[in-house]
Coordinates of C-alpha atoms in Angstrom, one line a residue:
M1 CA 17.8 -47.6 -49.9
S2 CA 18.0 -43.9 -49.6
E3 CA 18.4 -42.5 -46.1
R4 CA 15.2 -40.3 -47.1
E5 CA 13.5 -41.4 -49.7
P6 CA 11.3 -44.4 -49.0
D7 CA 9.3 -45.3 -52.2
L8 CA 5.8 -44.8 -51.3
D9 CA 5.0 -47.8 -54.0
T10 CA 6.9 -50.1 -51.6
L11 CA 5.0 -49.4 -48.8
A12 CA 2.3 -52.0 -49.3
P13 CA 2.0 -54.6 -46.8
D14 CA 3.8 -57.3 -48.2
S15 CA 6.5 -55.2 -49.8
G16 CA 9.1 -55.9 -47.2
V17 CA 8.9 -59.6 -47.8
D18 CA 11.2 -61.5 -50.1
E19 CA 8.9 -64.3 -51.4
S20 CA 11.8 -66.8 -51.7
R21 CA 12.3 -66.6 -48.1
R22 CA 9.0 -66.3 -46.7
P23 CA 8.1 -68.9 -44.3
S24 CA 6.0 -72.0 -45.3
S25 CA 2.3 -72.0 -44.4
A26 CA 3.3 -75.1 -42.0
N27 CA 5.5 -72.8 -40.3
R28 CA 3.5 -69.6 -40.0
N29 CA 2.4 -68.2 -37.0
S30 CA -1.5 -67.2 -36.9
E31 CA -2.7 -64.7 -39.3
S32 CA -2.9 -62.1 -36.6
S33 CA 0.9 -62.4 -36.3
G34 CA 1.6 -61.5 -40.0
D35 CA 4.4 -62.8 -42.1
V36 CA 7.2 -62.2 -39.8
D37 CA 8.8 -65.5 -38.6
A38 CA 10.2 -63.9 -35.0
D39 CA 10.2 -67.7 -33.8
S40 CA 12.5 -68.7 -36.6
D41 CA 15.7 -71.0 -36.1
A42 CA 17.6 -67.9 -36.7
A43 CA 15.9 -66.3 -34.0
A44 CA 18.0 -68.5 -31.7
S45 CA 21.3 -67.2 -33.4
D46 CA 23.5 -65.2 -31.6
A47 CA 21.9 -62.0 -32.7
P48 CA 21.6 -60.1 -29.4
D49 CA 18.4 -58.3 -28.5
T50 CA 18.6 -54.5 -28.8
P51 CA 19.2 -52.5 -25.5
G52 CA 16.9 -50.0 -26.8
L53 CA 16.8 -47.1 -29.3
H54 CA 19.9 -45.6 -30.9
H55 CA 18.3 -42.3 -32.3
L56 CA 15.3 -41.1 -34.1
S57 CA 15.2 -39.2 -37.7
V58 CA 12.4 -37.0 -39.0
V59 CA 12.2 -34.7 -42.3
S60 CA 11.8 -31.0 -41.3
G61 CA 11.3 -27.7 -43.1
D62 CA 13.6 -24.7 -43.1
P63 CA 17.0 -25.6 -41.5
Y64 CA 17.4 -22.5 -39.3
G65 CA 13.8 -22.9 -37.9
T66 CA 14.9 -26.9 -37.0
L67 CA 17.9 -25.4 -35.2
T68 CA 16.3 -22.7 -33.3
F69 CA 13.6 -24.9 -32.5
Y70 CA 15.4 -27.9 -31.1
R71 CA 18.5 -25.9 -29.7
D72 CA 16.9 -22.8 -28.4
V73 CA 13.3 -23.8 -27.4
L74 CA 14.0 -27.8 -26.4
G75 CA 17.6 -26.6 -25.2
L76 CA 19.2 -29.6 -26.8
R77 CA 22.9 -29.5 -27.9
L78 CA 23.3 -29.5 -31.7
V79 CA 26.2 -32.3 -31.5
K80 CA 26.6 -32.9 -35.7
R81 CA 26.3 -30.6 -38.6
T82 CA 26.9 -33.2 -41.4
V83 CA 24.8 -33.8 -44.8
N84 CA 22.6 -36.6 -45.8
H85 CA 25.0 -39.0 -47.1
D86 CA 22.6 -40.1 -50.1
E87 CA 21.9 -36.4 -50.7
P88 CA 24.8 -34.2 -49.7
A89 CA 23.1 -31.1 -50.7
V90 CA 20.8 -31.6 -47.8
H91 CA 21.7 -30.9 -43.9
H92 CA 21.7 -33.8 -41.5
L93 CA 21.3 -32.1 -38.0
Y94 CA 22.1 -34.0 -35.0
F95 CA 21.0 -33.0 -31.6
G96 CA 21.6 -34.7 -28.1
D97 CA 23.1 -34.3 -24.8
A98 CA 26.2 -32.7 -23.7
E99 CA 28.4 -35.5 -25.0
A100 CA 25.9 -36.9 -27.6
T101 CA 25.5 -40.4 -25.5
R102 CA 24.0 -43.2 -27.6
G103 CA 20.3 -43.3 -27.3
T104 CA 20.0 -39.3 -26.7
T105 CA 20.1 -38.6 -30.4
F106 CA 17.4 -36.9 -32.4
T107 CA 18.3 -35.9 -36.2
A108 CA 16.6 -34.2 -38.8
F109 CA 16.9 -33.6 -42.7
P110 CA 15.6 -30.2 -43.4
Y111 CA 14.2 -29.7 -46.8
P112 CA 13.4 -25.9 -46.5
L113 CA 11.1 -25.6 -49.6
D114 CA 9.3 -29.0 -48.9
P115 CA 5.6 -28.1 -48.8
G116 CA 4.8 -30.5 -45.7
G117 CA 4.0 -34.0 -45.6
R118 CA 1.0 -36.0 -44.1
R119 CA 1.2 -38.1 -40.9
G120 CA -0.3 -41.7 -41.2
A121 CA 0.1 -45.2 -41.3
G122 CA 4.0 -46.4 -42.1
Q123 CA 5.8 -43.7 -40.1
P124 CA 7.1 -43.0 -36.8
S125 CA 4.6 -40.5 -35.8
E126 CA 5.8 -38.8 -32.5
T127 CA 9.3 -38.4 -30.9
A128 CA 9.3 -38.4 -26.7
F129 CA 11.7 -36.7 -25.0
A130 CA 12.5 -37.6 -21.2
I131 CA 12.3 -35.0 -18.7
P132 CA 12.6 -35.4 -14.8
E133 CA 9.8 -35.7 -12.7
G134 CA 8.5 -32.3 -11.4
S135 CA 9.5 -30.7 -14.5
R136 CA 6.4 -30.3 -16.6
E137 CA 5.4 -26.9 -14.9
Y138 CA 8.6 -25.6 -15.9
W139 CA 8.3 -26.7 -19.5
Q140 CA 4.7 -25.2 -19.5
E141 CA 5.8 -22.0 -18.5
R142 CA 9.1 -22.2 -21.0
L143 CA 7.3 -23.5 -24.3
A144 CA 4.5 -20.5 -23.4
S145 CA 7.1 -18.1 -23.3
H146 CA 8.3 -19.0 -27.1
G147 CA 4.9 -19.3 -28.4
V148 CA 4.4 -23.0 -28.3
E149 CA 1.2 -24.4 -27.2
A150 CA 1.5 -27.5 -25.1
E151 CA -1.2 -30.1 -23.9
A152 CA -0.8 -31.7 -20.5
G153 CA -1.8 -35.3 -19.8
E154 CA -1.1 -38.5 -18.5
R155 CA 0.3 -41.9 -20.4
F156 CA 1.0 -45.2 -18.9
G157 CA 1.1 -43.4 -15.5
E158 CA 3.5 -40.7 -16.7
R159 CA 3.0 -36.9 -16.9
T160 CA 3.0 -35.6 -20.5
L161 CA 3.3 -32.5 -22.4
T162 CA 2.4 -32.9 -26.1
V163 CA 3.2 -30.3 -28.7
T164 CA 4.0 -29.8 -32.2
D165 CA 7.4 -28.0 -33.6
R166 CA 7.3 -25.5 -36.5
D167 CA 6.6 -28.1 -39.4
G168 CA 4.0 -29.7 -37.4
L169 CA 5.9 -32.5 -36.2
D170 CA 4.6 -34.1 -33.2
L171 CA 6.7 -34.0 -29.9
A172 CA 6.2 -35.1 -26.2
L173 CA 7.8 -34.3 -22.9
I174 CA 7.4 -37.3 -20.5
E175 CA 8.3 -36.9 -17.1
S176 CA 10.2 -40.3 -16.3
A177 CA 11.3 -41.5 -13.0
G178 CA 14.4 -43.2 -15.0
A179 CA 15.0 -40.0 -16.4
G180 CA 18.9 -39.7 -16.4
V181 CA 19.7 -43.0 -17.5
L182 CA 19.2 -44.6 -21.2
G183 CA 18.6 -48.2 -22.4
V184 CA 18.5 -51.7 -20.9
D185 CA 22.0 -51.0 -19.8
E186 CA 21.1 -47.9 -17.9
T187 CA 23.7 -46.0 -19.9
P188 CA 24.2 -42.2 -18.1
V189 CA 23.1 -39.4 -19.6
D190 CA 24.5 -35.7 -19.6
P191 CA 22.2 -33.3 -19.7
W192 CA 23.0 -30.4 -21.8
N193 CA 22.3 -27.1 -19.6
E194 CA 23.3 -24.2 -21.5
S195 CA 19.7 -22.8 -21.8
V196 CA 17.8 -25.0 -19.3
P197 CA 18.6 -25.4 -15.9
D198 CA 20.1 -28.9 -15.2
E199 CA 17.2 -30.2 -12.9
H200 CA 14.8 -29.8 -15.8
A201 CA 17.0 -30.2 -18.8
I202 CA 16.0 -33.1 -21.4
R203 CA 17.5 -36.7 -20.9
G204 CA 17.3 -38.1 -24.0
I205 CA 14.9 -40.2 -26.1
H206 CA 12.1 -41.6 -23.9
S207 CA 10.0 -43.4 -26.6
T208 CA 8.5 -43.2 -30.2
T209 CA 5.1 -43.9 -31.7
L210 CA 4.8 -45.7 -34.6
R211 CA 1.7 -45.9 -37.0
S212 CA 1.7 -49.1 -39.2
N213 CA -0.6 -50.4 -41.4
S214 CA -0.3 -54.0 -40.0
P215 CA -0.1 -53.1 -36.3
Y216 CA 0.3 -57.2 -35.6
V217 CA 3.2 -57.8 -38.0
T218 CA 5.0 -54.8 -36.8
G219 CA 4.4 -56.2 -33.3
R220 CA 6.1 -59.2 -34.4
V221 CA 8.8 -57.6 -35.9
L222 CA 9.3 -55.7 -32.7
E223 CA 9.0 -59.0 -30.7
L224 CA 11.8 -60.2 -33.1
F225 CA 14.3 -57.1 -31.8
G226 CA 13.4 -58.3 -28.3
F227 CA 10.8 -55.8 -27.2
G228 CA 8.0 -57.3 -25.3
L229 CA 4.2 -56.7 -25.1
V230 CA 3.7 -55.1 -21.8
G231 CA 0.2 -53.4 -21.9
Q232 CA -2.4 -51.1 -23.7
E233 CA -4.0 -47.6 -23.2
G234 CA -6.5 -47.0 -25.4
D235 CA -5.3 -47.2 -29.1
R236 CA -1.8 -47.0 -27.7
V237 CA 0.4 -50.6 -27.2
R238 CA 3.5 -50.4 -25.2
Y239 CA 6.6 -52.6 -26.1
V240 CA 9.5 -52.4 -24.2
A241 CA 13.1 -53.5 -24.8
G242 CA 14.2 -56.1 -22.8
A243 CA 10.9 -57.4 -21.6
D244 CA 10.7 -60.1 -24.0
G245 CA 10.3 -62.2 -21.1
V246 CA 6.8 -61.2 -20.6
E247 CA 3.8 -63.3 -21.8
T248 CA 2.7 -61.6 -25.1
E249 CA -0.2 -63.9 -26.0
G250 CA -2.8 -61.4 -24.3
L251 CA -3.1 -57.8 -23.1
D252 CA -3.4 -58.7 -19.7
A253 CA 0.4 -59.9 -19.7
D254 CA 2.8 -60.9 -16.7
T255 CA 5.1 -58.1 -16.5
T256 CA 8.5 -57.9 -15.2
D257 CA 10.1 -54.8 -13.4
L258 CA 11.4 -53.5 -16.5
A259 CA 8.0 -53.7 -18.0
E260 CA 6.3 -51.8 -15.0
A261 CA 8.9 -49.1 -15.2
P262 CA 10.7 -49.0 -18.1
T263 CA 14.2 -47.2 -18.5
P264 CA 13.8 -43.9 -21.2
G265 CA 15.1 -44.9 -24.5
T266 CA 13.6 -48.6 -24.2
V267 CA 10.2 -47.6 -25.1
V268 CA 7.7 -48.2 -28.4
D269 CA 4.2 -47.5 -28.6
L270 CA 2.3 -48.8 -31.5
Y271 CA -1.0 -47.7 -32.7
G272 CA -3.4 -50.6 -32.9
R273 CA -5.7 -49.5 -35.6
E274 CA -5.8 -49.2 -39.5
E275 CA -5.3 -45.8 -41.1
P276 CA -4.3 -44.1 -44.3
W277 CA -1.0 -44.2 -45.5
G278 CA 1.2 -41.4 -44.3
K279 CA 3.2 -39.0 -47.1
E280 CA 6.8 -38.1 -46.4
G281 CA 7.7 -34.6 -46.0
A282 CA 8.3 -32.1 -43.8
G283 CA 6.7 -32.3 -40.4
T284 CA 6.7 -36.3 -40.8
G285 CA 9.0 -38.9 -38.9
H286 CA 11.4 -40.7 -41.1
H287 CA 12.7 -43.8 -39.4
V288 CA 13.5 -45.0 -36.1
A289 CA 17.1 -46.7 -35.2
V290 CA 17.5 -49.4 -32.7
R291 CA 21.0 -49.9 -30.9
M292 CA 23.2 -52.7 -32.2
P293 CA 26.6 -53.1 -29.9
D294 CA 29.1 -53.6 -32.6
R295 CA 29.4 -54.9 -36.2
A296 CA 29.3 -58.4 -35.5
A297 CA 26.0 -58.0 -34.0
L298 CA 24.7 -56.1 -37.0
D299 CA 25.9 -58.5 -39.5
A300 CA 24.3 -61.4 -37.2
W301 CA 21.1 -59.0 -37.5
H302 CA 21.3 -59.1 -41.1
D303 CA 21.1 -62.7 -41.3
R304 CA 18.1 -63.1 -38.8
L305 CA 16.2 -60.3 -40.7
L306 CA 16.5 -62.4 -43.6
D307 CA 15.7 -66.0 -42.1
A308 CA 12.4 -64.2 -40.6
G309 CA 11.2 -63.4 -44.0
L310 CA 12.3 -59.6 -44.4
S311 CA 14.4 -58.0 -46.7
P312 CA 17.3 -56.0 -45.0
S313 CA 19.7 -53.9 -47.0
Q314 CA 23.2 -54.8 -47.0
P315 CA 25.2 -53.3 -43.8
R316 CA 26.3 -49.5 -44.8
E317 CA 28.6 -47.2 -43.4
R318 CA 27.3 -43.9 -42.0
Y319 CA 30.7 -42.7 -40.8
Y320 CA 29.6 -42.5 -37.2
F321 CA 28.0 -45.9 -37.0
D322 CA 27.3 -48.8 -39.3
S323 CA 23.5 -49.7 -40.5
V324 CA 21.0 -51.9 -41.8
Y325 CA 17.5 -50.7 -43.1
V326 CA 14.6 -53.0 -43.1
R327 CA 11.1 -51.9 -43.7
D328 CA 8.6 -54.0 -41.8
P329 CA 5.7 -55.2 -44.0
G330 CA 3.4 -52.5 -41.9
G331 CA 5.4 -49.8 -43.7
V332 CA 7.7 -48.9 -40.8
L333 CA 11.6 -47.9 -41.9
F334 CA 13.6 -49.5 -39.0
E335 CA 17.4 -48.6 -39.0
L336 CA 20.0 -51.0 -36.9
A337 CA 22.6 -49.2 -35.9
T338 CA 26.0 -49.7 -34.1
D339 CA 27.1 -47.9 -30.9
G340 CA 30.6 -46.7 -32.9
P341 CA 32.8 -45.5 -33.9
G342 CA 30.7 -42.6 -32.3
I343 CA 29.4 -39.2 -33.2
D344 CA 33.0 -37.7 -31.8
R345 CA 35.2 -39.6 -33.9
D346 CA 35.8 -36.2 -36.1
E347 CA 35.7 -33.4 -33.7
P348 CA 36.3 -33.6 -30.0
I349 CA 33.4 -33.3 -27.6
E350 CA 33.6 -29.9 -26.4
E351 CA 33.3 -28.7 -30.0
L352 CA 30.6 -31.3 -31.0
G353 CA 28.5 -29.4 -33.9
S354 CA 30.5 -26.4 -34.0
E355 CA 31.6 -26.9 -37.8
L356 CA 30.3 -28.7 -41.0
R357 CA 31.8 -32.3 -41.0
L358 CA 31.8 -34.6 -43.8
P359 CA 32.8 -38.1 -44.4
P360 CA 36.0 -38.8 -46.2
W361 CA 34.4 -40.0 -49.1
L362 CA 32.8 -36.3 -49.7
E363 CA 35.6 -34.4 -48.7
A364 CA 36.6 -33.8 -52.5
D365 CA 33.6 -31.9 -52.7
E366 CA 33.5 -29.8 -49.8
S367 CA 33.5 -26.4 -51.3
M368 CA 30.7 -27.4 -53.9
I369 CA 28.6 -28.9 -50.8
R370 CA 29.3 -26.3 -48.8
D371 CA 27.9 -23.8 -51.7
Q372 CA 24.8 -25.7 -51.9
L373 CA 23.5 -26.1 -48.7
P374 CA 21.0 -23.7 -47.5
P375 CA 21.8 -21.4 -44.4
L376 CA 21.5 -22.3 -41.2
D377 CA 21.7 -18.6 -39.5
E378 CA 19.0 -17.5 -41.4
P379 CA 15.6 -18.7 -42.5
V380 CA 14.9 -19.6 -46.0
R381 CA 11.2 -20.0 -45.3
Y382 CA 10.0 -17.1 -43.5
D383 CA 7.2 -17.1 -41.0
D384 CA 4.5 -16.5 -43.5
E385 CA 5.5 -19.4 -45.4
E386 CA 5.9 -21.7 -42.7
H387 CA 3.7 -25.2 -42.8
D388 CA 0.2 -24.5 -41.7
T389 CA -0.7 -27.6 -40.3
D390 CA -4.2 -26.3 -39.1
D391 CA -5.5 -26.5 -42.8
I392 CA -4.7 -30.5 -43.1
D393 CA -7.8 -32.4 -42.2
D394 CA -7.3 -34.2 -39.1
T395 CA -8.4 -37.6 -40.5
A396 CA -6.2 -37.3 -43.2
Q397 CA -3.4 -36.9 -40.8
G398 CA -4.2 -39.9 -39.1
G399 CA -6.6 -38.7 -36.4
K400 CA -5.5 -38.1 -32.8
R401 CA -1.8 -38.8 -31.7

């Protein structure tokens, strides 16, 4: 499975299910629960629940535009300059906090000449970043000073700003009482304050929103990972890592403290409606990665996914972590990624992102790769060639976020 190239023909609702391993009808859950057997014997294995989100990845357009928006406008640190391991002529840019803390990472594959994608079913549609409480007004002024329109709102009791980046990707800044730690294990975040004051700087990933063509099935996959259904607001249904102890048979569910006040990096929202398929391209989400503590857990999860009736990839080395990919029957591409070895394995923390870094198996081709990579210090696609998402019909884009 390519890092970037999910075959849209494989996005049919049952495409991720290995028929030979599909649970028998007697063992299936109700039709509304889909074909994922979250209660299989394997679910009782030693595979641990995820402590939260590992990273989110998107497809963007111009590499220079991607770099300047996320570094200079949102104030994130560029923590890694590398390439798409499956397409070495394409940058892979990692952004995060001061120390590239696990769970803060947002990555982009920039394709400068890509005509733009279409948001819709089968995609992570929005990345939300956590900001400290009381920071919304600062960010409204900052974004306006950079010519970025932002809309204030509220979501599950938290104040929000929703914006789009220059490629039309949906983003949100969400004030969170828990900003400063991430995940069920409350990993501390070290904000990058080079251009944004420390008291307002982004504290990593808050949540992601998934658009599934089979929301009930994707919900079962989230439950398999250890996310629990905690509530609904309009079309948005919320799942929280570590909240799998809550009652999930109905939306009037009992809650735990974690469900009532989730830590950033533990939240996945799911649209509970059907909509047209999305099309991968600049300005669309690519995949969502959940954390695995180590390789043993990753291997256990590979087997667990098989036993649940899904078709995961074999474990792969991504140099900074090991991964397993699985596309759920609703079309969403999930990655399971280990916490280690870590983003700082080939450069010290203080120099993160300062140079192009390649995994050992690409070093022999370094000269050729450098020659083929688009520049990062000047645009390839100039302003009058930017993606104009206003021209894309709102219904075709999947409607409101």
